[in-house]
Amino acid sequence: MSWFDKIKRGLLLTHDEVLLKVKKSFAAAKESDVRTGLEEALLAADLGPELVEECLKKAGGCKTWEEAREILEEELLAVFRRFPPAPEPAAFPHVVLLVGVNGSGKTTFAAKYANHLRQSGFQPLLVAADTFRAAAIEQLQVWGRRAGLPVHARAQGADPAAVVFDAAQRVKGEPKGVLVVDTAGRLHTKVNLMKEMEKMGRVLAREIPGAPHETYLVLDATTGQNGFQQARAFLEAVPVNGLVLTKLDGTAKGGIVVRIAREAGLPVRFVGVGEGLEDIAPFDPEAFVKALFE
Ligand SMILES: Nc1nc2c(ncn2[C@@H]2O[C@H](COP(=O)(O)OP(=O)(O)O)[C@@H](O)[C@H]2O)c(=O)[nH]1
Ligand SMILES: [Mg+2]
């Protein structure tokens, strides 16, 4: 399945919901009805009031959906144009740290992403740095066995910084080694979270120059704006430089992807479109917008 087909499948619920509303509104006779219908559709997709306002300013007077669509696509794409394209791992070992609240999809994404990296010719090592619950370590090991991917883990309760230290030793010297670090999502207190994250970051930076190269905040798209508010503590605790939106397949409010990128001022790097190993797509703004409105 192509990346476009995957994004398209992930956006099915949103697409159907938005297009149904939009098409109905353009069938209305009065211009004010068209505008109201368009507003409802865009708000329902969860693009956020500010962006919807911008869109209406420019597309509110359009006579046809075709005309409006072009303007809306441009508005949405503009949100993503300010970000540089996703970098490929270049210096090795390369380290990607995954953070986010419990249940957001970190562990599942770690497995999907490691699989994607392997398919792209890299040598991923999954790192179980969520040592708070035994089940979390096991879950990553199950993924590792199922996908035939190596997992680095210690017993429950181990210091996450010690886990990443060992993992760094294991991957040193591998010409295309990439550490994919799954971390705990508990937001016990912001102070503890920061301390734990800082320590892990310090150890990684000492062992591997420039590490972590990428830190992704993993967000559950079905929890929308609330979920993002909950995860804000991570933005303060760690230097996040990219977003991953999971469970796009489970929501009709896929516009949240655009809203969060805009509000966080961060690029979306991947989207999750299901529970399987292959249900991941690198985020491509053009494909996203096309899949949404086509
Ligand atoms: N439908 C769907 N479910 C997902 C996706 N990503 C993760 N999940 C499910 O969300 C739940 C929580 O995921 P998990 O990776 O354990 O979250 P974590 O607590 O952040 O590590 C699991 O039941 C996953 O199967 C996705 O893209 N689509
Ligand atoms: Mg987990």
Short mmCIF file of C-alpha atoms and ligand atoms in Angstrom, two decimals:
data_model
loop_
_atom_site.label_atom_id
_atom_site.label_comp_id
_atom_site.label_asym_id
_atom_site.label_seq_id
_atom_site.Cartn_x
_atom_site.Cartn_y
_atom_site.Cartn_z
CA MET A 1 0.00 0.00 0.00
CA SER A 2 1.38 3.45 -0.91
CA TRP A 3 1.89 6.19 1.69
CA PHE A 4 -0.92 8.12 0.09
CA ASP A 5 -3.31 5.16 0.43
CA LYS A 6 -2.35 4.81 4.07
CA ILE A 7 -3.00 8.47 4.84
CA LYS A 8 -6.21 8.24 2.84
CA ARG A 9 -7.34 5.24 4.89
CA GLY A 10 -6.39 7.00 8.13
CA LEU A 11 -8.50 9.98 7.13
CA LEU A 12 -11.57 8.08 5.93
CA LEU A 13 -13.80 9.07 8.85
CA THR A 14 -12.73 12.71 8.68
CA HIS A 15 -13.00 12.85 4.92
CA ASP A 16 -16.52 11.46 4.83
CA GLU A 17 -17.72 13.73 7.61
CA VAL A 18 -16.24 16.90 6.15
CA LEU A 19 -17.17 16.31 2.52
CA LEU A 20 -20.72 15.38 3.34
CA LYS A 21 -21.20 18.65 5.23
CA VAL A 22 -19.35 20.75 2.68
CA LYS A 23 -21.17 19.39 -0.33
CA LYS A 24 -24.51 19.85 1.38
CA SER A 25 -23.64 23.45 2.16
CA PHE A 26 -22.73 24.28 -1.45
CA ALA A 27 -26.03 22.84 -2.55
CA ALA A 28 -27.75 25.49 -0.43
CA ALA A 29 -29.27 28.43 -2.25
CA LYS A 30 -28.21 31.32 -0.03
CA GLU A 31 -24.64 32.52 0.27
CA SER A 32 -24.92 32.82 4.05
CA ASP A 33 -25.94 29.14 4.23
CA VAL A 34 -22.88 28.15 2.23
CA ARG A 35 -20.66 30.06 4.61
CA THR A 36 -22.30 28.58 7.71
CA GLY A 37 -22.10 25.08 6.28
CA LEU A 38 -18.45 25.50 5.46
CA GLU A 39 -17.73 26.82 8.93
CA GLU A 40 -19.52 23.88 10.56
CA ALA A 41 -17.63 21.36 8.45
CA LEU A 42 -14.23 22.84 9.18
CA LEU A 43 -14.92 23.22 12.90
CA ALA A 44 -16.20 19.65 13.06
CA ALA A 45 -12.93 18.46 11.53
CA ASP A 46 -11.22 20.19 14.48
CA LEU A 47 -9.05 22.58 12.50
CA GLY A 48 -9.46 25.06 15.36
CA PRO A 49 -11.36 28.37 15.46
CA GLU A 50 -8.44 30.55 14.36
CA LEU A 51 -7.58 28.62 11.23
CA VAL A 52 -11.27 28.20 10.38
CA GLU A 53 -11.69 31.97 10.64
CA GLU A 54 -8.78 32.48 8.23
CA CYS A 55 -10.24 29.94 5.84
CA LEU A 56 -13.66 31.59 5.90
CA LYS A 57 -12.19 35.02 5.22
CA LYS A 58 -10.74 33.70 1.99
CA ALA A 59 -13.17 30.98 0.92
CA GLY A 60 -16.43 32.10 2.57
CA GLY A 61 -17.68 33.80 -0.59
CA CYS A 62 -16.92 31.02 -3.03
CA LYS A 63 -19.72 29.85 -5.28
CA THR A 64 -18.54 26.29 -5.82
CA TRP A 65 -16.78 23.65 -3.78
CA GLU A 66 -14.05 23.35 -6.42
CA GLU A 67 -13.23 27.02 -6.01
CA ALA A 68 -13.26 26.82 -2.21
CA ARG A 69 -11.26 23.64 -2.13
CA GLU A 70 -8.28 25.20 -3.83
CA ILE A 71 -8.19 28.04 -1.31
CA LEU A 72 -8.58 25.71 1.67
CA GLU A 73 -5.81 23.43 0.46
CA GLU A 74 -3.51 26.43 0.20
CA GLU A 75 -4.43 27.60 3.72
CA LEU A 76 -3.70 24.19 5.23
CA LEU A 77 -0.48 23.70 3.32
CA ALA A 78 0.74 27.10 4.47
CA VAL A 79 0.69 25.79 8.06
CA PHE A 80 3.24 23.12 7.16
CA ARG A 81 5.42 25.10 4.75
CA ARG A 82 7.26 26.87 7.53
CA PHE A 83 8.79 23.59 8.70
CA PRO A 84 11.83 21.97 7.11
CA PRO A 85 11.22 18.53 5.58
CA ALA A 86 11.89 15.51 7.79
CA PRO A 87 15.61 14.77 8.05
CA GLU A 88 16.92 11.29 7.28
CA PRO A 89 19.20 9.80 9.96
CA ALA A 90 22.65 11.03 8.89
CA ALA A 91 25.11 10.67 11.80
CA PHE A 92 25.33 7.25 13.44
CA PRO A 93 24.39 5.97 15.87
CA HIS A 94 21.23 8.00 15.51
CA VAL A 95 18.88 8.40 18.48
CA VAL A 96 15.14 9.05 18.48
CA LEU A 97 13.41 9.63 21.80
CA LEU A 98 9.64 9.12 22.07
CA VAL A 99 7.71 10.98 24.76
CA GLY A 100 4.03 11.45 25.57
CA VAL A 101 1.29 10.57 28.03
CA ASN A 102 0.19 6.99 28.77
CA GLY A 103 -1.95 5.43 26.11
CA SER A 104 -0.95 7.90 23.39
CA GLY A 105 0.58 5.09 21.34
CA LYS A 106 4.32 5.41 22.06
CA THR A 107 5.13 1.72 22.34
CA THR A 108 3.12 0.79 19.26
CA PHE A 109 4.71 3.63 17.31
CA ALA A 110 8.19 2.59 18.49
CA ALA A 111 7.67 -0.85 16.92
CA LYS A 112 6.14 0.54 13.71
CA TYR A 113 8.89 3.12 13.37
CA ALA A 114 11.70 0.62 13.99
CA ASN A 115 10.17 -1.61 11.34
CA HIS A 116 9.98 1.34 8.94
CA LEU A 117 13.64 2.16 9.65
CA ARG A 118 14.70 -1.40 8.95
CA GLN A 119 12.79 -1.38 5.67
CA SER A 120 14.71 1.79 4.80
CA GLY A 121 18.06 0.07 5.38
CA PHE A 122 18.87 1.14 8.94
CA GLN A 123 19.68 -1.06 11.95
CA PRO A 124 17.12 -0.13 14.63
CA LEU A 125 17.35 -1.16 18.27
CA LEU A 126 14.17 -0.76 20.33
CA VAL A 127 14.93 0.52 23.84
CA ALA A 128 12.51 -0.18 26.72
CA ALA A 129 13.13 2.94 28.80
CA ASP A 130 9.59 2.83 30.19
CA THR A 131 10.69 0.80 33.21
CA PHE A 132 7.82 1.85 35.45
CA ARG A 133 5.52 -1.05 34.57
CA ALA A 134 6.60 -4.60 33.78
CA ALA A 135 3.79 -4.76 31.22
CA ALA A 136 5.35 -1.91 29.26
CA ILE A 137 8.65 -3.75 28.88
CA GLU A 138 6.85 -6.96 27.93
CA GLN A 139 4.74 -5.17 25.35
CA LEU A 140 7.84 -3.93 23.56
CA GLN A 141 9.40 -7.40 23.73
CA VAL A 142 6.28 -8.94 22.23
CA TRP A 143 6.49 -6.45 19.36
CA GLY A 144 10.17 -7.23 18.96
CA ARG A 145 9.53 -10.97 18.69
CA ARG A 146 6.60 -10.52 16.35
CA ALA A 147 8.54 -8.21 14.03
CA GLY A 148 11.94 -9.83 14.43
CA LEU A 149 13.40 -6.60 15.80
CA PRO A 150 16.02 -6.45 18.59
CA VAL A 151 14.88 -4.99 21.93
CA HIS A 152 17.10 -3.69 24.70
CA ALA A 153 15.48 -4.02 28.14
CA ARG A 154 16.27 -4.33 31.84
CA ALA A 155 14.03 -5.39 34.71
CA GLN A 156 11.12 -3.30 35.87
CA GLY A 157 12.16 -0.44 38.14
CA ALA A 158 15.57 0.01 36.51
CA ASP A 159 16.81 3.56 36.02
CA PRO A 160 15.77 4.60 32.48
CA ALA A 161 19.08 6.47 32.17
CA ALA A 162 20.96 3.22 32.84
CA VAL A 163 18.87 1.46 30.18
CA VAL A 164 19.73 4.05 27.55
CA PHE A 165 23.38 3.99 28.63
CA ASP A 166 23.60 0.22 27.96
CA ALA A 167 21.68 0.57 24.71
CA ALA A 168 24.13 3.23 23.55
CA GLN A 169 27.05 0.84 24.16
CA ARG A 170 25.26 -1.86 22.19
CA VAL A 171 24.73 0.27 19.13
CA LYS A 172 28.11 2.04 19.03
CA GLY A 173 30.07 1.14 15.95
CA GLU A 174 27.05 -0.06 14.00
CA PRO A 175 27.30 1.77 10.69
CA LYS A 176 23.56 2.46 10.46
CA GLY A 177 22.46 1.96 14.06
CA VAL A 178 19.37 3.80 15.29
CA LEU A 179 18.09 3.74 18.87
CA VAL A 180 14.32 4.05 19.15
CA VAL A 181 13.72 4.91 22.81
CA ASP A 182 10.28 4.22 24.32
CA THR A 183 9.80 6.20 27.55
CA ALA A 184 7.30 6.22 30.43
CA GLY A 185 4.30 8.48 30.07
CA ARG A 186 3.42 8.99 33.69
CA LEU A 187 3.05 12.64 34.53
CA HIS A 188 3.55 12.05 38.27
CA THR A 189 4.93 15.51 38.86
CA LYS A 190 6.40 17.87 36.36
CA VAL A 191 9.58 18.15 38.42
CA ASN A 192 10.20 14.39 38.40
CA LEU A 193 9.35 14.13 34.75
CA MET A 194 11.84 16.85 33.91
CA LYS A 195 14.54 15.28 36.08
CA GLU A 196 14.07 11.86 34.49
CA MET A 197 14.04 13.27 30.97
CA GLU A 198 17.03 15.51 31.59
CA LYS A 199 19.04 12.62 33.00
CA MET A 200 18.25 10.40 30.04
CA GLY A 201 19.12 13.21 27.65
CA ARG A 202 22.39 13.91 29.47
CA VAL A 203 23.48 10.26 29.36
CA LEU A 204 22.62 9.96 25.67
CA ALA A 205 24.44 13.19 24.77
CA ARG A 206 27.54 12.05 26.66
CA GLU A 207 27.62 8.66 24.96
CA ILE A 208 26.61 9.67 21.44
CA PRO A 209 27.47 13.06 19.92
CA GLY A 210 24.36 15.08 19.11
CA ALA A 211 21.95 12.61 20.74
CA PRO A 212 19.01 12.56 20.94
CA HIS A 213 18.86 13.71 17.34
CA GLU A 214 15.08 13.67 17.27
CA THR A 215 12.58 13.88 20.12
CA TYR A 216 9.02 13.18 19.06
CA LEU A 217 5.98 14.00 21.12
CA VAL A 218 3.46 11.21 20.48
CA LEU A 219 -0.18 12.35 20.60
CA ASP A 220 -3.43 10.42 20.34
CA ALA A 221 -5.45 12.15 17.60
CA THR A 222 -8.74 10.86 19.06
CA THR A 223 -8.23 12.91 22.25
CA GLY A 224 -7.98 16.11 20.22
CA GLN A 225 -7.20 19.39 21.86
CA ASN A 226 -7.58 17.99 25.41
CA GLY A 227 -4.90 15.43 24.80
CA PHE A 228 -2.60 18.10 23.50
CA GLN A 229 -3.13 20.25 26.58
CA GLN A 230 -2.25 17.27 28.79
CA ALA A 231 0.94 16.67 26.85
CA ARG A 232 2.14 20.25 27.04
CA ALA A 233 4.26 19.43 30.11
CA PHE A 234 6.53 17.41 27.83
CA LEU A 235 7.20 20.45 25.67
CA GLU A 236 8.54 22.15 28.78
CA ALA A 237 10.50 19.12 30.00
CA VAL A 238 12.29 18.15 26.80
CA PRO A 239 13.36 19.87 23.59
CA VAL A 240 10.74 18.27 21.34
CA ASN A 241 11.37 18.80 17.63
CA GLY A 242 8.62 16.78 15.99
CA LEU A 243 5.13 15.37 16.47
CA VAL A 244 3.58 11.96 15.85
CA LEU A 245 -0.21 11.78 15.66
CA THR A 246 -1.51 8.27 16.30
CA LYS A 247 -4.97 6.70 15.84
CA LEU A 248 -5.90 8.97 12.95
CA ASP A 249 -8.03 6.03 11.77
CA GLY A 250 -10.19 6.31 14.90
CA THR A 251 -11.38 9.88 14.54
CA ALA A 252 -13.55 12.03 12.29
CA LYS A 253 -11.62 15.04 13.59
CA GLY A 254 -8.41 14.53 11.65
CA GLY A 255 -8.03 18.29 11.22
CA ILE A 256 -6.49 18.16 14.69
CA VAL A 257 -3.22 17.30 12.95
CA VAL A 258 -3.14 20.75 11.37
CA ARG A 259 -4.37 22.49 14.49
CA ILE A 260 -1.73 20.99 16.77
CA ALA A 261 1.14 21.57 14.33
CA ARG A 262 0.04 25.20 14.14
CA GLU A 263 -0.40 25.68 17.88
CA ALA A 264 2.72 23.78 18.92
CA GLY A 265 4.81 25.34 16.15
CA LEU A 266 6.21 21.87 15.43
CA PRO A 267 6.28 19.69 12.32
CA VAL A 268 4.26 16.47 12.17
CA ARG A 269 6.67 13.69 11.23
CA PHE A 270 4.49 10.56 11.22
CA VAL A 271 0.87 9.53 11.54
CA GLY A 272 -0.43 6.23 12.91
CA VAL A 273 -3.33 4.76 10.97
CA GLY A 274 -4.04 1.45 12.75
CA GLU A 275 -2.76 -1.10 15.24
CA GLY A 276 -0.63 -3.15 12.85
CA LEU A 277 3.10 -2.93 12.25
CA GLU A 278 2.63 -1.43 8.80
CA ASP A 279 0.01 1.10 9.89
CA ILE A 280 2.33 4.09 9.83
CA ALA A 281 2.98 6.79 7.25
CA PRO A 282 5.59 9.54 7.09
CA PHE A 283 3.61 12.75 7.19
CA ASP A 284 3.35 14.37 3.80
CA PRO A 285 1.33 17.63 3.89
CA GLU A 286 0.38 17.47 0.21
CA ALA A 287 -0.88 13.91 0.50
CA PHE A 288 -2.70 14.77 3.73
CA VAL A 289 -4.56 17.70 2.21
CA LYS A 290 -5.38 15.77 -0.93
CA ALA A 291 -6.67 12.81 1.10
CA LEU A 292 -8.81 15.13 3.17
CA PHE A 293 -10.62 16.98 0.40
CA GLU A 294 -10.48 14.76 -2.65
N1 LIG B 1 -6.51 2.34 15.89
C1 LIG B 1 -5.26 2.61 16.30
N2 LIG B 1 -4.85 2.20 17.51
C2 LIG B 1 -3.59 2.50 17.90
C3 LIG B 1 -2.70 3.23 17.07
N3 LIG B 1 -1.53 3.38 17.75
C4 LIG B 1 -1.70 2.76 18.94
N4 LIG B 1 -2.93 2.24 19.06
C5 LIG B 1 -3.51 1.51 20.23
O1 LIG B 1 -3.53 2.38 21.34
C6 LIG B 1 -3.33 1.66 22.56
C7 LIG B 1 -2.21 2.30 23.38
O2 LIG B 1 -0.99 2.19 22.67
P1 LIG B 1 0.43 2.06 23.37
O3 LIG B 1 1.43 1.97 22.28
O4 LIG B 1 0.45 1.00 24.40
O5 LIG B 1 0.53 3.49 24.11
P2 LIG B 1 1.63 4.04 25.15
O6 LIG B 1 1.02 3.89 26.51
O7 LIG B 1 1.84 5.48 24.80
O8 LIG B 1 2.87 3.23 24.97
C8 LIG B 1 -3.03 0.22 22.13
O9 LIG B 1 -4.20 -0.53 22.30
C9 LIG B 1 -2.66 0.34 20.66
O10 LIG B 1 -2.96 -0.82 19.92
C10 LIG B 1 -3.18 3.68 15.77
O11 LIG B 1 -2.49 4.34 14.97
N5 LIG B 1 -4.46 3.33 15.45
MG MG B 2 4.01 2.23 26.37
#
